[in-house]
């Protein structure tokens, strides 16, 4: 039997990361016959594949976003479950990014490669915590791959929001948050901080948030903001997709304080560019310390770095004696920057 | 310091004046003495200490971080203080321990996993081990590093949650990372972060050689926002975006006092303002201003409207020229030993004496003059553009003084020796002023002449033609006329019906809307900042060149109309900026009013407007008929000649 090199197992192609011996792609950006998907964010989970293997939550949320016929066929897999695909075996492990998000360990002969998708090692009440998976090659994201990105405790950021609500009871607080994952996490954090008033939702938030609730995640009383009188929104908190917070839509709120929950808010210029008045550093991606700690802890001798600030992370790996290279994969971005409201989200 | 930093951070993002006030007042309410007093000093620019050079900050970070990573980060963030604040290694530990998970030098249950993988993967892991020992070259790896890598605690999860409560990090999902945090030996007895008081009082007396070590200690102790504020403070780059006046108003609000009252006693106060806060909180009497040359809150005028004249009798009023300079208050008084102290205040009460040392000797008699600061050359008043060369100067060179000789033109007298004249009617004060200026007998101070008139028609004529109405050669520096009731006392603020200002008509041009940007606060969903341009000859025929930016002057209804126009006629988007269609027959013409023009190498058009605002929307006019750059250049010529004179 010939010895497999890592790149014989997984290889970047135009359609995404391709596993030839297994006959599938991971998070393909184009339609493929068989797709293995890490999580349900739209840059990783696209519609139109022949067969999709993912966690139940990922499949459910893809269905919510794309409709019943988003794929030819689907197969659900649990965390810790191992499946044989062609010459490789595939095992899913929690990634701690959003509900249902997974790292995918691909093993062939004695080599194990972990494609971690998007991940974070910070606590999140809305999803299963990140699990460290020992491997030979670790494929890491680099969204916040610069040492300036060190996200503090998310609970402190929520305290900041609540302090502002207390200081400006006559204004509405509008929190921009990506509608899958971030919004529900912010709500859960608000509840953990003891905030028990109803929280209002932009229309685009409703279906995913209700799905989270149906999976047993406690989010307290939620109300659609549509149809609520302007004056009644004073002193309240509303969650909305980031794009909506700078749009005509905000005119229904009394003198709104515009907040934005994102790891990007760590850099002041980024917050100012967006006209954010209350930046909240809450990220669903690992920060620099999280990325570097995870890379080291996997024990992998070779690191492949994708989407984000690859240069700094590759440099760091090399300075630690690890083999490292950027993976030139296109089509993955920061969901917050690319989110465009879908049809039903435009006016909600 | 962390709480103060939080305030600064929030203020930097908050566009609304009232909201800024609320934030500051709530800070004063929440934070005790003396920290809030030093905060007030920082906000009003009353702190002084030797600033640190950016090179020192660079050295500090270079000793702690990888130069490549620092370079990439600085490039991304674009601000030195912020980059350093964000990158500064956590706590007292050396940065190498931010990267845990190497095989530990000693057996450790926490890193059992990493060890196992090291065993399995031989070579790579050994390489990493070598690598981690290599880093002893890192500056402060030494003792800290070694002790902290010993004896890890087996109580990982407990430590992890404790850390999530106490520490800055967000991580904590698995042993690899917790290992690092739980190993911090001084976690539970870290010194508390410094207070603002500690920072300010230490910086005042600290020697230059002690600064790097002191800064390092503070940076270790503060959180990210605290580090950012500290670095801005010590490098003298603390631009808060609020005026001293606003900070004092916020302090006044703490005790429901009129900001004028604070302004009045301010010159006698010094940081940390214990007596001020005690009074504001009703614990003591109002502090007495013992300053021999105190500021007196300024009286301001209302803009007169055409319909106002019908209700006013010309005989009740004295008219004078409104000079286009800087309104100031020049005060002189005797201290306890009988020596004269002289001060120059802006109309908001800011002490600007330091910028005009050449005027101080002229203020040799005790008294308080309300007047206009101007530049006079050969007895002729120069334009505001000329005066601008002398504003906001930290260093005033002899050449500057010689080339831009300062002058005070007196309008009013508020105090004469020991006597407070503010209760007297204006006509009487004016007489006292004439005598006072005569006694001073200094070429740097003269009297602003009154404009005789018998009817509103006569005054209208004088305003239209100041040259023949007595302003003579100085007419170019006349901004309009002031009307003051003969019997008006000098009242702080803008009392109704006492003083009126009647400005000359502004310059007007028709320009074309080119770009629009979203506003802030209440306007955050509206395109309310407009860049407009005029036509000029380009390489391929006529093209529009931007000449200015305006964000007010329009009504709420007009704002809605422009906003709708912008949204429907956007050709390109760049973040919050939209390119709006501007072609000869497609686009929106804005009538722009402005007060003056200046040459500006920073603008592509070469001109900059003073106080531009939208005066009318010209939906009726095709862009092709908007004004040309030549029109503006013609207006500029006279001004330019004055500057070079």
GROMACS .gro file of N, CA, C and O in nm, chain B residues 70-154:
model
  340
  418UNK      N    1   0.373   4.232   1.499
  418UNK     CA    2   0.344   4.371   1.532
  418UNK      C    3   0.321   4.452   1.404
  418UNK      O    4   0.226   4.530   1.394
  419UNK      N    5   0.408   4.430   1.306
  419UNK     CA    6   0.395   4.503   1.179
  419UNK      C    7   0.261   4.478   1.113
  419UNK      O    8   0.192   4.573   1.072
  420UNK      N    9   0.221   4.352   1.105
  420UNK     CA   10   0.092   4.318   1.043
  420UNK      C   11  -0.024   4.381   1.121
  420UNK      O   12  -0.120   4.430   1.064
  421UNK      N   13  -0.010   4.379   1.253
  421UNK     CA   14  -0.118   4.431   1.337
  421UNK      C   15  -0.130   4.583   1.326
  421UNK      O   16  -0.240   4.637   1.312
  422UNK      N   17  -0.016   4.649   1.332
  422UNK     CA   18  -0.016   4.796   1.324
  422UNK      C   19  -0.073   4.839   1.189
  422UNK      O   20  -0.154   4.932   1.180
  423UNK      N   21  -0.034   4.766   1.088
  423UNK     CA   22  -0.084   4.793   0.955
  423UNK      C   23  -0.236   4.781   0.950
  423UNK      O   24  -0.305   4.860   0.886
  424UNK      N   25  -0.287   4.684   1.020
  424UNK     CA   26  -0.431   4.659   1.017
  424UNK      C   27  -0.507   4.763   1.100
  424UNK      O   28  -0.609   4.815   1.058
  425UNK      N   29  -0.456   4.793   1.218
  425UNK     CA   30  -0.528   4.881   1.310
  425UNK      C   31  -0.507   5.029   1.274
  425UNK      O   32  -0.599   5.110   1.282
  426UNK      N   33  -0.383   5.062   1.236
  426UNK     CA   34  -0.358   5.198   1.189
  426UNK      C   35  -0.337   5.301   1.299
  426UNK      O   36  -0.332   5.419   1.272
  427UNK      N   37  -0.328   5.258   1.425
  427UNK     CA   38  -0.309   5.354   1.533
  427UNK      C   39  -0.216   5.289   1.635
  427UNK      O   40  -0.244   5.178   1.682
  428UNK      N   41  -0.108   5.358   1.668
  428UNK     CA   42  -0.005   5.296   1.753
  428UNK      C   43  -0.058   5.261   1.893
  428UNK      O   44  -0.044   5.148   1.938
  429UNK      N   45  -0.122   5.359   1.958
  429UNK     CA   46  -0.170   5.333   2.094
  429UNK      C   47  -0.269   5.218   2.096
  429UNK      O   48  -0.265   5.131   2.183
  430UNK      N   49  -0.357   5.216   1.998
  430UNK     CA   50  -0.459   5.112   1.996
  430UNK      C   51  -0.396   4.975   1.969
  430UNK      O   52  -0.431   4.876   2.033
  431UNK      N   53  -0.301   4.970   1.875
  431UNK     CA   54  -0.235   4.844   1.845
  431UNK      C   55  -0.166   4.789   1.968
  431UNK      O   56  -0.179   4.671   2.001
  432UNK      N   57  -0.093   4.877   2.036
  432UNK     CA   58  -0.019   4.833   2.154
  432UNK      C   59  -0.115   4.790   2.264
  432UNK      O   60  -0.096   4.687   2.329
  433UNK      N   61  -0.224   4.867   2.281
  433UNK     CA   62  -0.322   4.833   2.384
  433UNK      C   63  -0.381   4.694   2.358
  433UNK      O   64  -0.401   4.616   2.450
  434UNK      N   65  -0.406   4.664   2.232
  434UNK     CA   66  -0.468   4.537   2.198
  434UNK      C   67  -0.370   4.420   2.206
  434UNK      O   68  -0.404   4.310   2.245
  435UNK      N   69  -0.245   4.446   2.168
  435UNK     CA   70  -0.146   4.338   2.160
  435UNK      C   71  -0.075   4.310   2.291
  435UNK      O   72  -0.011   4.207   2.306
  436UNK      N   73  -0.082   4.406   2.382
  436UNK     CA   74  -0.004   4.394   2.506
  436UNK      C   75  -0.029   4.260   2.572
  436UNK      O   76  -0.144   4.222   2.596
  437UNK      N   77   0.078   4.183   2.600
  437UNK     CA   78   0.057   4.050   2.659
  437UNK      C   79  -0.022   4.060   2.789
  437UNK      O   80  -0.003   4.153   2.866
  438UNK      N   81  -0.108   3.963   2.808
  438UNK     CA   82  -0.199   3.964   2.923
  438UNK      C   83  -0.128   3.965   3.056
  438UNK      O   84  -0.031   3.894   3.076
  439UNK      N   85  -0.184   4.039   3.147
  439UNK     CA   86  -0.143   4.035   3.287
  439UNK      C   87   0.005   4.051   3.306
  439UNK      O   88   0.072   4.121   3.232
  440UNK      N   89   0.057   3.983   3.408
  440UNK     CA   90   0.198   3.997   3.438
  440UNK      C   91   0.279   3.890   3.367
  440UNK      O   92   0.400   3.888   3.376
  441UNK      N   93   0.209   3.801   3.297
  441UNK     CA   94   0.284   3.692   3.236
  441UNK      C   95   0.348   3.738   3.107
  441UNK      O   96   0.306   3.832   3.043
  442UNK      N   97   0.448   3.667   3.071
  442UNK     CA   98   0.519   3.695   2.948
  442UNK      C   99   0.441   3.638   2.832
  442UNK      O  100   0.364   3.543   2.848
  443UNK      N  101   0.454   3.696   2.718
  443UNK     CA  102   0.364   3.661   2.609
  443UNK      C  103   0.376   3.516   2.564
  443UNK      O  104   0.284   3.461   2.507
  444UNK      N  105   0.488   3.455   2.592
  444UNK     CA  106   0.502   3.317   2.548
  444UNK      C  107   0.398   3.226   2.610
  444UNK      O  108   0.362   3.125   2.555
  445UNK      N  109   0.351   3.267   2.724
  445UNK     CA  110   0.254   3.183   2.790
  445UNK      C  111   0.113   3.205   2.737
  445UNK      O  112   0.020   3.139   2.777
  446UNK      N  113   0.102   3.298   2.645
  446UNK     CA  114  -0.025   3.307   2.575
  446UNK      C  115  -0.036   3.192   2.476
  446UNK      O  116  -0.138   3.170   2.417
  447UNK      N  117   0.070   3.125   2.454
  447UNK     CA  118   0.070   3.017   2.356
  447UNK      C  119   0.101   2.886   2.428
  447UNK      O  120   0.213   2.838   2.428
  448UNK      N  121   0.002   2.832   2.489
  448UNK     CA  122   0.025   2.715   2.573
  448UNK      C  123   0.027   2.589   2.490
  448UNK      O  124   0.014   2.591   2.370
  449UNK      N  125   0.037   2.481   2.559
  449UNK     CA  126   0.019   2.353   2.492
  449UNK      C  127   0.150   2.294   2.445
  449UNK      O  128   0.152   2.187   2.388
  450UNK      N  129   0.261   2.362   2.466
  450UNK     CA  130   0.388   2.294   2.436
  450UNK      C  131   0.405   2.189   2.542
  450UNK      O  132   0.358   2.204   2.653
  451UNK      N  133   0.482   2.090   2.506
  451UNK     CA  134   0.514   1.994   2.612
  451UNK      C  135   0.577   2.071   2.726
  451UNK      O  136   0.672   2.146   2.706
  452UNK      N  137   0.523   2.056   2.842
  452UNK     CA  138   0.572   2.128   2.957
  452UNK      C  139   0.705   2.070   3.000
  452UNK      O  140   0.728   1.951   2.986
  453UNK      N  141   0.796   2.153   3.054
  453UNK     CA  142   0.926   2.100   3.098
  453UNK      C  143   0.909   1.995   3.207
  453UNK      O  144   0.996   1.912   3.225
  454UNK      N  145   0.802   2.003   3.283
  454UNK     CA  146   0.781   1.904   3.387
  454UNK      C  147   0.654   1.827   3.357
  454UNK      O  148   0.563   1.880   3.297
  455UNK      N  149   0.647   1.705   3.406
  455UNK     CA  150   0.525   1.628   3.382
  455UNK      C  151   0.407   1.704   3.439
  455UNK      O  152   0.417   1.761   3.547
  456UNK      N  153   0.302   1.703   3.369
  456UNK     CA  154   0.188   1.781   3.414
  456UNK      C  155   0.060   1.718   3.366
  456UNK      O  156   0.046   1.689   3.249
  457UNK      N  157  -0.030   1.693   3.457
  457UNK     CA  158  -0.155   1.630   3.416
  457UNK      C  159  -0.231   1.717   3.316
  457UNK      O  160  -0.298   1.665   3.229
  458UNK      N  161  -0.215   1.846   3.328
  458UNK     CA  162  -0.292   1.935   3.243
  458UNK      C  163  -0.251   1.919   3.097
  458UNK      O  164  -0.333   1.929   3.007
  459UNK      N  165  -0.122   1.899   3.075
  459UNK     CA  166  -0.078   1.892   2.937
  459UNK      C  167  -0.052   1.748   2.895
  459UNK      O  168   0.024   1.721   2.806
  460UNK      N  169  -0.115   1.656   2.965
  460UNK     CA  170  -0.095   1.516   2.934
  460UNK      C  171  -0.123   1.490   2.787
  460UNK      O  172  -0.052   1.417   2.720
  461UNK      N  173  -0.225   1.556   2.738
  461UNK     CA  174  -0.261   1.534   2.601
  461UNK      C  175  -0.150   1.577   2.505
  461UNK      O  176  -0.112   1.507   2.414
  462UNK      N  177  -0.098   1.696   2.532
  462UNK     CA  178   0.008   1.747   2.445
  462UNK      C  179   0.130   1.655   2.451
  462UNK      O  180   0.195   1.631   2.351
  463UNK      N  181   0.156   1.601   2.570
  463UNK     CA  182   0.269   1.510   2.585
  463UNK      C  183   0.248   1.383   2.503
  463UNK      O  184   0.337   1.338   2.435
  464UNK      N  185   0.128   1.335   2.513
  464UNK     CA  186   0.099   1.212   2.441
  464UNK      C  187   0.123   1.232   2.292
  464UNK      O  188   0.189   1.153   2.226
  465UNK      N  189   0.077   1.343   2.243
  465UNK     CA  190   0.093   1.365   2.101
  465UNK      C  191   0.240   1.386   2.067
  465UNK      O  192   0.286   1.350   1.961
  466UNK      N  193   0.311   1.446   2.162
  466UNK     CA  194   0.453   1.466   2.137
  466UNK      C  195   0.523   1.331   2.124
  466UNK      O  196   0.604   1.310   2.035
  467UNK      N  197   0.486   1.242   2.212
  467UNK     CA  198   0.546   1.108   2.205
  467UNK      C  199   0.517   1.043   2.071
  467UNK      O  200   0.603   0.985   2.009
  468UNK      N  201   0.393   1.055   2.033
  468UNK     CA  202   0.351   0.986   1.913
  468UNK      C  203   0.420   1.046   1.790
  468UNK      O  204   0.448   0.978   1.693
  469UNK      N  205   0.441   1.176   1.794
  469UNK     CA  206   0.487   1.239   1.672
  469UNK      C  207   0.633   1.281   1.674
  469UNK      O  208   0.678   1.359   1.592
  470UNK      N  209   0.702   1.233   1.772
  470UNK     CA  210   0.847   1.251   1.777
  470UNK      C  211   0.904   1.382   1.728
  470UNK      O  212   0.904   1.480   1.798
  471UNK      N  213   0.947   1.380   1.607
  471UNK     CA  214   1.035   1.486   1.560
  471UNK      C  215   0.973   1.627   1.571
  471UNK      O  216   1.034   1.718   1.623
  472UNK      N  217   0.853   1.638   1.520
  472UNK     CA  218   0.789   1.771   1.521
  472UNK      C  219   0.781   1.826   1.662
  472UNK      O  220   0.810   1.942   1.687
  473UNK      N  221   0.746   1.739   1.754
  473UNK     CA  222   0.728   1.786   1.890
  473UNK      C  223   0.859   1.830   1.951
  473UNK      O  224   0.867   1.929   2.021
  474UNK      N  225   0.965   1.754   1.917
  474UNK     CA  226   1.095   1.792   1.972
  474UNK      C  227   1.138   1.927   1.920
  474UNK      O  228   1.193   2.008   1.990
  475UNK      N  229   1.103   1.944   1.796
  475UNK     CA  230   1.134   2.073   1.737
  475UNK      C  231   1.067   2.184   1.817
  475UNK      O  232   1.122   2.287   1.844
  476UNK      N  233   0.942   2.156   1.854
  476UNK     CA  234   0.868   2.257   1.929
  476UNK      C  235   0.929   2.278   2.066
  476UNK      O  236   0.932   2.388   2.116
  477UNK      N  237   0.977   2.170   2.125
  477UNK     CA  238   1.038   2.184   2.256
  477UNK      C  239   1.160   2.274   2.246
  477UNK      O  240   1.180   2.364   2.325
  478UNK      N  241   1.238   2.246   2.143
  478UNK     CA  242   1.357   2.331   2.122
  478UNK      C  243   1.314   2.475   2.105
  478UNK      O  244   1.369   2.566   2.161
  479UNK      N  245   1.212   2.489   2.027
  479UNK     CA  246   1.163   2.623   1.997
  479UNK      C  247   1.127   2.697   2.126
  479UNK      O  248   1.161   2.811   2.145
  480UNK      N  249   1.060   2.626   2.216
  480UNK     CA  250   1.014   2.696   2.335
  480UNK      C  251   1.131   2.732   2.425
  480UNK      O  252   1.127   2.832   2.493
  481UNK      N  253   1.238   2.653   2.422
  481UNK     CA  254   1.352   2.694   2.502
  481UNK      C  255   1.426   2.808   2.434
  481UNK      O  256   1.480   2.895   2.499
  482UNK      N  257   1.422   2.806   2.303
  482UNK     CA  258   1.488   2.913   2.231
  482UNK      C  259   1.435   3.050   2.269
  482UNK      O  260   1.505   3.149   2.265
  483UNK      N  261   1.308   3.053   2.302
  483UNK     CA  262   1.247   3.183   2.328
  483UNK      C  263   1.295   3.247   2.457
  483UNK      O  264   1.251   3.352   2.493
  484UNK      N  265   1.390   3.182   2.528
  484UNK     CA  266   1.445   3.248   2.645
  484UNK      C  267   1.515   3.377   2.607
  484UNK      O  268   1.540   3.460   2.692
  485UNK      N  269   1.545   3.394   2.482
  485UNK     CA  270   1.604   3.521   2.439
  485UNK      C  271   1.503   3.634   2.454
  485UNK      O  272   1.540   3.750   2.462
  486UNK      N  273   1.380   3.599   2.458
  486UNK     CA  274   1.275   3.699   2.473
  486UNK      C  275   1.296   3.775   2.605
  486UNK      O  276   1.323   3.715   2.708
  487UNK      N  277   1.281   3.902   2.599
  487UNK     CA  278   1.321   3.990   2.709
  487UNK      C  279   1.282   3.948   2.851
  487UNK      O  280   1.366   3.935   2.936
  488UNK      N  281   1.154   3.930   2.873
  488UNK     CA  282   1.120   3.902   3.011
  488UNK      C  283   1.070   3.759   3.028
  488UNK      O  284   0.981   3.732   3.103
  489UNK      N  285   1.127   3.672   2.952
  489UNK     CA  286   1.092   3.530   2.971
  489UNK      C  287   1.142   3.487   3.107
  489UNK      O  288   1.070   3.432   3.187
  490UNK      N  289   1.267   3.523   3.133
  490UNK     CA  290   1.346   3.486   3.249
  490UNK      C  291   1.273   3.422   3.364
  490UNK      O  292   1.219   3.312   3.353
  491UNK      N  293   1.265   3.492   3.475
  491UNK     CA  294   1.214   3.431   3.596
  491UNK      C  295   1.064   3.403   3.586
  491UNK      O  296   1.018   3.295   3.619
  492UNK      N  297   0.990   3.502   3.539
  492UNK     CA  298   0.846   3.486   3.528
  492UNK      C  299   0.810   3.359   3.454
  492UNK      O  300   0.732   3.279   3.501
  493UNK      N  301   0.872   3.346   3.339
  493UNK     CA  302   0.838   3.234   3.253
  493UNK      C  303   0.858   3.101   3.321
  493UNK      O  304   0.771   3.016   3.321
  494UNK      N  305   0.972   3.086   3.386
  494UNK     CA  306   1.002   2.955   3.443
  494UNK      C  307   0.912   2.922   3.560
  494UNK      O  308   0.856   2.814   3.567
  495UNK      N  309   0.895   3.016   3.648
  495UNK     CA  310   0.814   2.983   3.765
  495UNK      C  311   0.670   2.952   3.721
  495UNK      O  312   0.608   2.862   3.772
  496UNK      N  313   0.624   3.023   3.622
  496UNK     CA  314   0.485   3.006   3.586
  496UNK      C  315   0.461   2.874   3.514
  496UNK      O  316   0.350   2.829   3.505
  497UNK      N  317   0.567   2.815   3.465
  497UNK     CA  318   0.547   2.689   3.395
  497UNK      C  319   0.554   2.568   3.490
  497UNK      O  320   0.552   2.455   3.449
  498UNK      N  321   0.566   2.596   3.616
  498UNK     CA  322   0.578   2.484   3.710
  498UNK      C  323   0.443   2.451   3.773
  498UNK      O  324   0.349   2.529   3.767
  499UNK      N  325   0.436   2.335   3.831
  499UNK     CA  326   0.324   2.288   3.912
  499UNK      C  327   0.186   2.335   3.868
  499UNK      O  328   0.128   2.423   3.929
  500UNK      N  329   0.137   2.276   3.764
  500UNK     CA  330   0.002   2.312   3.724
  500UNK      C  331  -0.101   2.252   3.818
  500UNK      O  332  -0.076   2.151   3.882
  501UNK      N  333  -0.212   2.316   3.826
  501UNK     CA  334  -0.316   2.264   3.913
  501UNK      C  335  -0.399   2.160   3.839
  501UNK      O  336  -0.427   2.173   3.722
  502UNK      N  337  -0.437   2.056   3.909
  502UNK     CA  338  -0.524   1.957   3.844
  502UNK      C  339  -0.669   2.003   3.839
  502UNK      O  340  -0.749   1.942   3.770
   0.00000   0.00000   0.00000
